[in-house]
Coordinates of C-alpha atoms in Angstrom, one line a residue:
X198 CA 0.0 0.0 0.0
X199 CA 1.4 3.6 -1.0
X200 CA 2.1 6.3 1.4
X201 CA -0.9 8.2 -0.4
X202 CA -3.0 5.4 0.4
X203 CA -2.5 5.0 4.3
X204 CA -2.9 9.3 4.2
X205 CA -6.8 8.5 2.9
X206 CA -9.5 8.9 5.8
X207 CA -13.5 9.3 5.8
X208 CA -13.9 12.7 5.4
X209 CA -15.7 12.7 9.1
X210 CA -12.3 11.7 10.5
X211 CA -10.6 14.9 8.6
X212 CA -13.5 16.8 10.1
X213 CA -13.1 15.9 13.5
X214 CA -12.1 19.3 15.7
X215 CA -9.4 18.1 17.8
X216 CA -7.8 16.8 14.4
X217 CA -7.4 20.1 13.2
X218 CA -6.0 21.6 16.2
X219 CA -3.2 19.8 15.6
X220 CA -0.9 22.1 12.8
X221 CA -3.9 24.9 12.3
X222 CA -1.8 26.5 9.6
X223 CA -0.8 23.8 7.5
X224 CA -2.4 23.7 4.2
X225 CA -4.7 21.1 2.9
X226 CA -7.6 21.0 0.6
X227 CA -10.3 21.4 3.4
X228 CA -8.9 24.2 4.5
X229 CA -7.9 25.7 0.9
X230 CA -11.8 25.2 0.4
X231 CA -12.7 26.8 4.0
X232 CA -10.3 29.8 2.9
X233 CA -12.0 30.0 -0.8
X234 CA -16.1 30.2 0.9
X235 CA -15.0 32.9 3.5
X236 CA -13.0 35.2 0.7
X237 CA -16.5 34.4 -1.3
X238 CA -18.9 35.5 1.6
X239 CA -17.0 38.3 3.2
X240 CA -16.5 40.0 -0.7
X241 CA -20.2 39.3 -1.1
X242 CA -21.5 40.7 2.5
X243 CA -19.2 43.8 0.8
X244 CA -21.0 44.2 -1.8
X245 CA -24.4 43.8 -0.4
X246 CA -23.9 46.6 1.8
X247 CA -22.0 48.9 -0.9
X248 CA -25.3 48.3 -2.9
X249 CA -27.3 49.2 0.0
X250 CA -25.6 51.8 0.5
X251 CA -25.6 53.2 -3.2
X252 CA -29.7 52.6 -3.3
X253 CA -30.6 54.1 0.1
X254 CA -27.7 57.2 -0.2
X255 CA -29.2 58.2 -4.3
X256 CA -32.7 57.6 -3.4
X257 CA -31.8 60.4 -0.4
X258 CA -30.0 62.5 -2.7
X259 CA -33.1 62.7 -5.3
X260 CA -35.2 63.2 -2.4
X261 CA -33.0 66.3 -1.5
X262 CA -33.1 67.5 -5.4
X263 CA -30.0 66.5 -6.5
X264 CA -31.0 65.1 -9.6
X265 CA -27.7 63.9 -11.4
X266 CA -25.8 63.1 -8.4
X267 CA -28.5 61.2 -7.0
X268 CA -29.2 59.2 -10.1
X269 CA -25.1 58.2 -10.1
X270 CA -25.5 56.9 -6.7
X271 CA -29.0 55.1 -7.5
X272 CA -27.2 53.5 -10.6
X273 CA -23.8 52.5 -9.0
X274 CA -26.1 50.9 -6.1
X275 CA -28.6 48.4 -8.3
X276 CA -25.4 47.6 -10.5
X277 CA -23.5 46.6 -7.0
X278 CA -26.7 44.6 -6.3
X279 CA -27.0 43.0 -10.1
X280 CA -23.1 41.8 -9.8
X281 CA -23.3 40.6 -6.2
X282 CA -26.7 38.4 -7.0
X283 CA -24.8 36.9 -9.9
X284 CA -21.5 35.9 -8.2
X285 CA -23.9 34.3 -5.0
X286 CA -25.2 32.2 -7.8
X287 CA -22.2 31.3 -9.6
X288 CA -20.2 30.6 -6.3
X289 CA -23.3 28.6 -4.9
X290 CA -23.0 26.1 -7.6
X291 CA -19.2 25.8 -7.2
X292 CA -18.4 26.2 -3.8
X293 CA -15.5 23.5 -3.5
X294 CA -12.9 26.0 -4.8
X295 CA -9.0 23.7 -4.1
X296 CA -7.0 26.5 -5.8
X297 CA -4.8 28.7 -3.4
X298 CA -7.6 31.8 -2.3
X299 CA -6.7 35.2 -4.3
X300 CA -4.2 37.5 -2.7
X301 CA -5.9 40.7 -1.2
X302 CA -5.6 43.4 1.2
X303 CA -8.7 42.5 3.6
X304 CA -7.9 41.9 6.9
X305 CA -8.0 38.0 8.2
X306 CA -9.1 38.6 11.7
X307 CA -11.3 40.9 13.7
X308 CA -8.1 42.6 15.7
X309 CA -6.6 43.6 12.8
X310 CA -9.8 45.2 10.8
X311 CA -10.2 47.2 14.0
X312 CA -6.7 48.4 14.2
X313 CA -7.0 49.2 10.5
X314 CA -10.6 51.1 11.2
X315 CA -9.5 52.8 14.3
X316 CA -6.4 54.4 12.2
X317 CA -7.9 55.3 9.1
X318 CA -11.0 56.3 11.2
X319 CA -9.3 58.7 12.9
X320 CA -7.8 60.2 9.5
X321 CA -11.1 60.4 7.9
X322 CA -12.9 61.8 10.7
X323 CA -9.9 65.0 10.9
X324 CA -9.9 65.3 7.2
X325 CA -14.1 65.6 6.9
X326 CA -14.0 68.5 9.6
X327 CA -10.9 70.4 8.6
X328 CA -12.4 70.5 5.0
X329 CA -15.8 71.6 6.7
X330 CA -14.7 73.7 9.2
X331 CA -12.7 75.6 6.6
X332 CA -16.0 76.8 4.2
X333 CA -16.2 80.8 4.7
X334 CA -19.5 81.4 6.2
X335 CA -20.2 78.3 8.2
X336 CA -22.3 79.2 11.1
X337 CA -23.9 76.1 13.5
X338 CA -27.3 75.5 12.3
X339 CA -29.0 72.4 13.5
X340 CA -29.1 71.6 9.7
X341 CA -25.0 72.1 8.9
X342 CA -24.8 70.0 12.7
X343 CA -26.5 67.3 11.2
X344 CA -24.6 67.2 7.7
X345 CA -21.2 67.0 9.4
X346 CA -22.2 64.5 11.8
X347 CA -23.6 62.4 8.2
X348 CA -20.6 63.4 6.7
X349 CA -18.4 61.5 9.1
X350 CA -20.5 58.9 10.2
X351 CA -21.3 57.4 6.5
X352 CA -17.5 57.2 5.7
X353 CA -16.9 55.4 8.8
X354 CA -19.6 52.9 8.9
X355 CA -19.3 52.5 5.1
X356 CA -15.2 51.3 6.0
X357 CA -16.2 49.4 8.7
X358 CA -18.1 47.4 6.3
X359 CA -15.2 46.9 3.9
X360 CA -13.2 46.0 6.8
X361 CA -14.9 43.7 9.4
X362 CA -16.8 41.8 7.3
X363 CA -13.9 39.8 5.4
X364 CA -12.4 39.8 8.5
X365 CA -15.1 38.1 10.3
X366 CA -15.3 35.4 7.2
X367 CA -11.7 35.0 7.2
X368 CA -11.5 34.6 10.4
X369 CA -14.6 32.1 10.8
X370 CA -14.0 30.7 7.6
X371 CA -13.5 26.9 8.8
X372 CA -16.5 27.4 11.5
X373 CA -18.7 28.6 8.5
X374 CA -17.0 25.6 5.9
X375 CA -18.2 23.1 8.8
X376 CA -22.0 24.6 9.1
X377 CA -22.4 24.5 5.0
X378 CA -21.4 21.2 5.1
X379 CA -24.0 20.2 7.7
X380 CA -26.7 21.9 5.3
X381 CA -25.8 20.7 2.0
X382 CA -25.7 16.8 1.8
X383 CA -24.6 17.2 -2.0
X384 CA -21.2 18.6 -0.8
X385 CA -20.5 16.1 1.7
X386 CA -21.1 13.7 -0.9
X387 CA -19.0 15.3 -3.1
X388 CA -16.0 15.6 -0.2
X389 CA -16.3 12.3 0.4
X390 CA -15.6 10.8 -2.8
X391 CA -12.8 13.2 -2.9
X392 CA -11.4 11.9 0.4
X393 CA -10.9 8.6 -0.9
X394 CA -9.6 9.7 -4.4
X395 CA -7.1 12.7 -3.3
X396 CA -3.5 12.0 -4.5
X397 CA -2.4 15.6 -5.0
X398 CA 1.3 16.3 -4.0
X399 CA 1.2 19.8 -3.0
X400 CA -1.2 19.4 0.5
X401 CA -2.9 16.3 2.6
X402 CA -6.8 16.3 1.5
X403 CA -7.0 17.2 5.3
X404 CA -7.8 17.9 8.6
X405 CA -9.5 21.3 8.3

Protein backbone atom coordinates (compact mmCIF):
# COMPACT_ATOMS: atom_id res chain seq x y z
CA UNK A 1 0.00 0.00 0.00
CA UNK A 2 1.43 3.56 -1.05
CA UNK A 3 2.05 6.32 1.41
CA UNK A 4 -0.93 8.20 -0.40
CA UNK A 5 -2.99 5.37 0.40
CA UNK A 6 -2.52 4.95 4.26
CA UNK A 7 -2.90 9.27 4.22
CA UNK A 8 -6.75 8.55 2.86
CA UNK A 9 -9.52 8.85 5.80
CA UNK A 10 -13.54 9.29 5.82
CA UNK A 11 -13.94 12.69 5.36
CA UNK A 12 -15.66 12.66 9.13
CA UNK A 13 -12.29 11.73 10.47
CA UNK A 14 -10.60 14.86 8.62
CA UNK A 15 -13.48 16.85 10.09
CA UNK A 16 -13.11 15.92 13.45
CA UNK A 17 -12.12 19.31 15.73
CA UNK A 18 -9.38 18.14 17.79
CA UNK A 19 -7.82 16.82 14.44
CA UNK A 20 -7.44 20.07 13.20
CA UNK A 21 -6.00 21.63 16.25
CA UNK A 22 -3.17 19.80 15.61
CA UNK A 23 -0.86 22.05 12.76
CA UNK A 24 -3.94 24.88 12.28
CA UNK A 25 -1.79 26.49 9.55
CA UNK A 26 -0.77 23.82 7.52
CA UNK A 27 -2.42 23.67 4.16
CA UNK A 28 -4.67 21.13 2.94
CA UNK A 29 -7.60 20.96 0.61
CA UNK A 30 -10.30 21.41 3.36
CA UNK A 31 -8.88 24.20 4.53
CA UNK A 32 -7.87 25.73 0.92
CA UNK A 33 -11.77 25.25 0.43
CA UNK A 34 -12.74 26.75 3.96
CA UNK A 35 -10.28 29.83 2.89
CA UNK A 36 -12.00 30.02 -0.77
CA UNK A 37 -16.09 30.18 0.92
CA UNK A 38 -15.05 32.92 3.53
CA UNK A 39 -13.01 35.20 0.74
CA UNK A 40 -16.47 34.37 -1.33
CA UNK A 41 -18.86 35.50 1.59
CA UNK A 42 -16.99 38.31 3.15
CA UNK A 43 -16.51 40.00 -0.73
CA UNK A 44 -20.24 39.29 -1.12
CA UNK A 45 -21.54 40.67 2.52
CA UNK A 46 -19.18 43.83 0.83
CA UNK A 47 -21.04 44.24 -1.84
CA UNK A 48 -24.42 43.79 -0.41
CA UNK A 49 -23.86 46.61 1.78
CA UNK A 50 -21.99 48.92 -0.88
CA UNK A 51 -25.29 48.34 -2.88
CA UNK A 52 -27.33 49.16 0.04
CA UNK A 53 -25.56 51.79 0.48
CA UNK A 54 -25.63 53.17 -3.23
CA UNK A 55 -29.66 52.58 -3.35
CA UNK A 56 -30.57 54.10 0.09
CA UNK A 57 -27.66 57.22 -0.16
CA UNK A 58 -29.19 58.22 -4.26
CA UNK A 59 -32.66 57.56 -3.38
CA UNK A 60 -31.81 60.42 -0.42
CA UNK A 61 -29.96 62.51 -2.65
CA UNK A 62 -33.12 62.74 -5.28
CA UNK A 63 -35.24 63.24 -2.42
CA UNK A 64 -32.98 66.27 -1.54
CA UNK A 65 -33.13 67.49 -5.37
CA UNK A 66 -29.98 66.55 -6.53
CA UNK A 67 -31.03 65.12 -9.61
CA UNK A 68 -27.67 63.93 -11.44
CA UNK A 69 -25.84 63.10 -8.38
CA UNK A 70 -28.47 61.18 -6.96
CA UNK A 71 -29.18 59.19 -10.12
CA UNK A 72 -25.14 58.22 -10.11
CA UNK A 73 -25.45 56.89 -6.66
CA UNK A 74 -28.98 55.07 -7.55
CA UNK A 75 -27.18 53.49 -10.56
CA UNK A 76 -23.80 52.50 -9.02
CA UNK A 77 -26.11 50.87 -6.05
CA UNK A 78 -28.64 48.44 -8.28
CA UNK A 79 -25.42 47.58 -10.52
CA UNK A 80 -23.54 46.58 -7.01
CA UNK A 81 -26.75 44.58 -6.29
CA UNK A 82 -27.03 42.98 -10.12
CA UNK A 83 -23.06 41.77 -9.84
CA UNK A 84 -23.25 40.63 -6.19
CA UNK A 85 -26.70 38.38 -6.97
CA UNK A 86 -24.79 36.94 -9.93
CA UNK A 87 -21.52 35.89 -8.22
CA UNK A 88 -23.89 34.33 -5.01
CA UNK A 89 -25.21 32.21 -7.76
CA UNK A 90 -22.16 31.34 -9.63
CA UNK A 91 -20.24 30.57 -6.29
CA UNK A 92 -23.27 28.59 -4.85
CA UNK A 93 -23.03 26.11 -7.57
CA UNK A 94 -19.22 25.79 -7.20
CA UNK A 95 -18.42 26.16 -3.75
CA UNK A 96 -15.46 23.54 -3.47
CA UNK A 97 -12.92 25.96 -4.85
CA UNK A 98 -8.98 23.71 -4.09
CA UNK A 99 -7.02 26.47 -5.79
CA UNK A 100 -4.82 28.71 -3.42
CA UNK A 101 -7.64 31.83 -2.34
CA UNK A 102 -6.73 35.23 -4.31
CA UNK A 103 -4.20 37.50 -2.69
CA UNK A 104 -5.91 40.65 -1.17
CA UNK A 105 -5.59 43.38 1.22
CA UNK A 106 -8.73 42.50 3.55
CA UNK A 107 -7.91 41.94 6.92
CA UNK A 108 -8.03 38.02 8.16
CA UNK A 109 -9.06 38.60 11.71
CA UNK A 110 -11.35 40.87 13.74
CA UNK A 111 -8.08 42.59 15.73
CA UNK A 112 -6.64 43.60 12.80
CA UNK A 113 -9.81 45.21 10.81
CA UNK A 114 -10.22 47.24 14.01
CA UNK A 115 -6.73 48.40 14.19
CA UNK A 116 -7.03 49.20 10.45
CA UNK A 117 -10.55 51.12 11.21
CA UNK A 118 -9.52 52.84 14.28
CA UNK A 119 -6.44 54.38 12.19
CA UNK A 120 -7.91 55.34 9.14
CA UNK A 121 -10.99 56.29 11.17
CA UNK A 122 -9.29 58.69 12.90
CA UNK A 123 -7.77 60.24 9.48
CA UNK A 124 -11.09 60.40 7.90
CA UNK A 125 -12.91 61.81 10.66
CA UNK A 126 -9.89 64.98 10.89
CA UNK A 127 -9.95 65.31 7.24
CA UNK A 128 -14.11 65.64 6.92
CA UNK A 129 -14.03 68.49 9.56
CA UNK A 130 -10.93 70.41 8.65
CA UNK A 131 -12.41 70.48 5.00
CA UNK A 132 -15.83 71.57 6.71
CA UNK A 133 -14.67 73.67 9.22
CA UNK A 134 -12.72 75.61 6.57
CA UNK A 135 -15.96 76.81 4.23
CA UNK A 136 -16.22 80.79 4.72
CA UNK A 137 -19.47 81.44 6.22
CA UNK A 138 -20.15 78.26 8.15
CA UNK A 139 -22.35 79.15 11.13
CA UNK A 140 -23.88 76.08 13.46
CA UNK A 141 -27.31 75.53 12.33
CA UNK A 142 -29.04 72.39 13.47
CA UNK A 143 -29.12 71.55 9.69
CA UNK A 144 -24.99 72.06 8.90
CA UNK A 145 -24.78 69.99 12.74
CA UNK A 146 -26.53 67.33 11.19
CA UNK A 147 -24.63 67.16 7.67
CA UNK A 148 -21.20 67.01 9.44
CA UNK A 149 -22.19 64.48 11.77
CA UNK A 150 -23.57 62.35 8.21
CA UNK A 151 -20.60 63.42 6.73
CA UNK A 152 -18.40 61.51 9.12
CA UNK A 153 -20.54 58.86 10.24
CA UNK A 154 -21.26 57.42 6.49
CA UNK A 155 -17.45 57.18 5.66
CA UNK A 156 -16.86 55.44 8.82
CA UNK A 157 -19.63 52.86 8.85
CA UNK A 158 -19.33 52.48 5.10
CA UNK A 159 -15.19 51.33 6.00
CA UNK A 160 -16.19 49.38 8.69
CA UNK A 161 -18.05 47.36 6.27
CA UNK A 162 -15.17 46.90 3.93
CA UNK A 163 -13.21 46.04 6.85
CA UNK A 164 -14.90 43.67 9.36
CA UNK A 165 -16.81 41.83 7.33
CA UNK A 166 -13.87 39.77 5.40
CA UNK A 167 -12.40 39.80 8.51
CA UNK A 168 -15.09 38.14 10.32
CA UNK A 169 -15.33 35.36 7.18
CA UNK A 170 -11.71 34.99 7.21
CA UNK A 171 -11.49 34.57 10.37
CA UNK A 172 -14.57 32.12 10.82
CA UNK A 173 -14.05 30.66 7.60
CA UNK A 174 -13.55 26.88 8.84
CA UNK A 175 -16.46 27.40 11.45
CA UNK A 176 -18.74 28.59 8.50
CA UNK A 177 -17.01 25.61 5.87
CA UNK A 178 -18.19 23.10 8.77
CA UNK A 179 -21.99 24.60 9.10
CA UNK A 180 -22.44 24.45 5.01
CA UNK A 181 -21.38 21.25 5.09
CA UNK A 182 -24.01 20.17 7.71
CA UNK A 183 -26.75 21.94 5.30
CA UNK A 184 -25.83 20.74 1.97
CA UNK A 185 -25.68 16.82 1.76
CA UNK A 186 -24.58 17.19 -1.96
CA UNK A 187 -21.23 18.64 -0.82
CA UNK A 188 -20.49 16.07 1.69
CA UNK A 189 -21.07 13.69 -0.95
CA UNK A 190 -18.98 15.30 -3.13
CA UNK A 191 -15.97 15.64 -0.20
CA UNK A 192 -16.25 12.30 0.40
CA UNK A 193 -15.57 10.78 -2.82
CA UNK A 194 -12.76 13.20 -2.89
CA UNK A 195 -11.41 11.93 0.44
CA UNK A 196 -10.87 8.57 -0.91
CA UNK A 197 -9.56 9.69 -4.43
CA UNK A 198 -7.06 12.66 -3.27
CA UNK A 199 -3.50 12.01 -4.52
CA UNK A 200 -2.45 15.62 -5.01
CA UNK A 201 1.33 16.28 -3.96
CA UNK A 202 1.22 19.77 -2.97
CA UNK A 203 -1.21 19.42 0.45
CA UNK A 204 -2.90 16.28 2.62
CA UNK A 205 -6.83 16.32 1.51
CA UNK A 206 -7.01 17.25 5.34
CA UNK A 207 -7.77 17.94 8.62
CA UNK A 208 -9.49 21.34 8.31
Amino acid sequence: MSSVDRGRQPLDYWLDPQLGSANPESPTALRIMAANHGQRQGTLGVLWVLAAAGVLGGAALLAAGATAGGSGVLVAGLALSVLAGGLRARWARHPLRTKLPAVTRAPQTMAAAWAMWGGAGVLIAVLVLVAVLRQPGLEPTPGSVTGLAAAVIVPLAVLAAVLFIPAYRNEHAREEFRALLARRADLRTTLEQMAAEWADPRWPFGPL
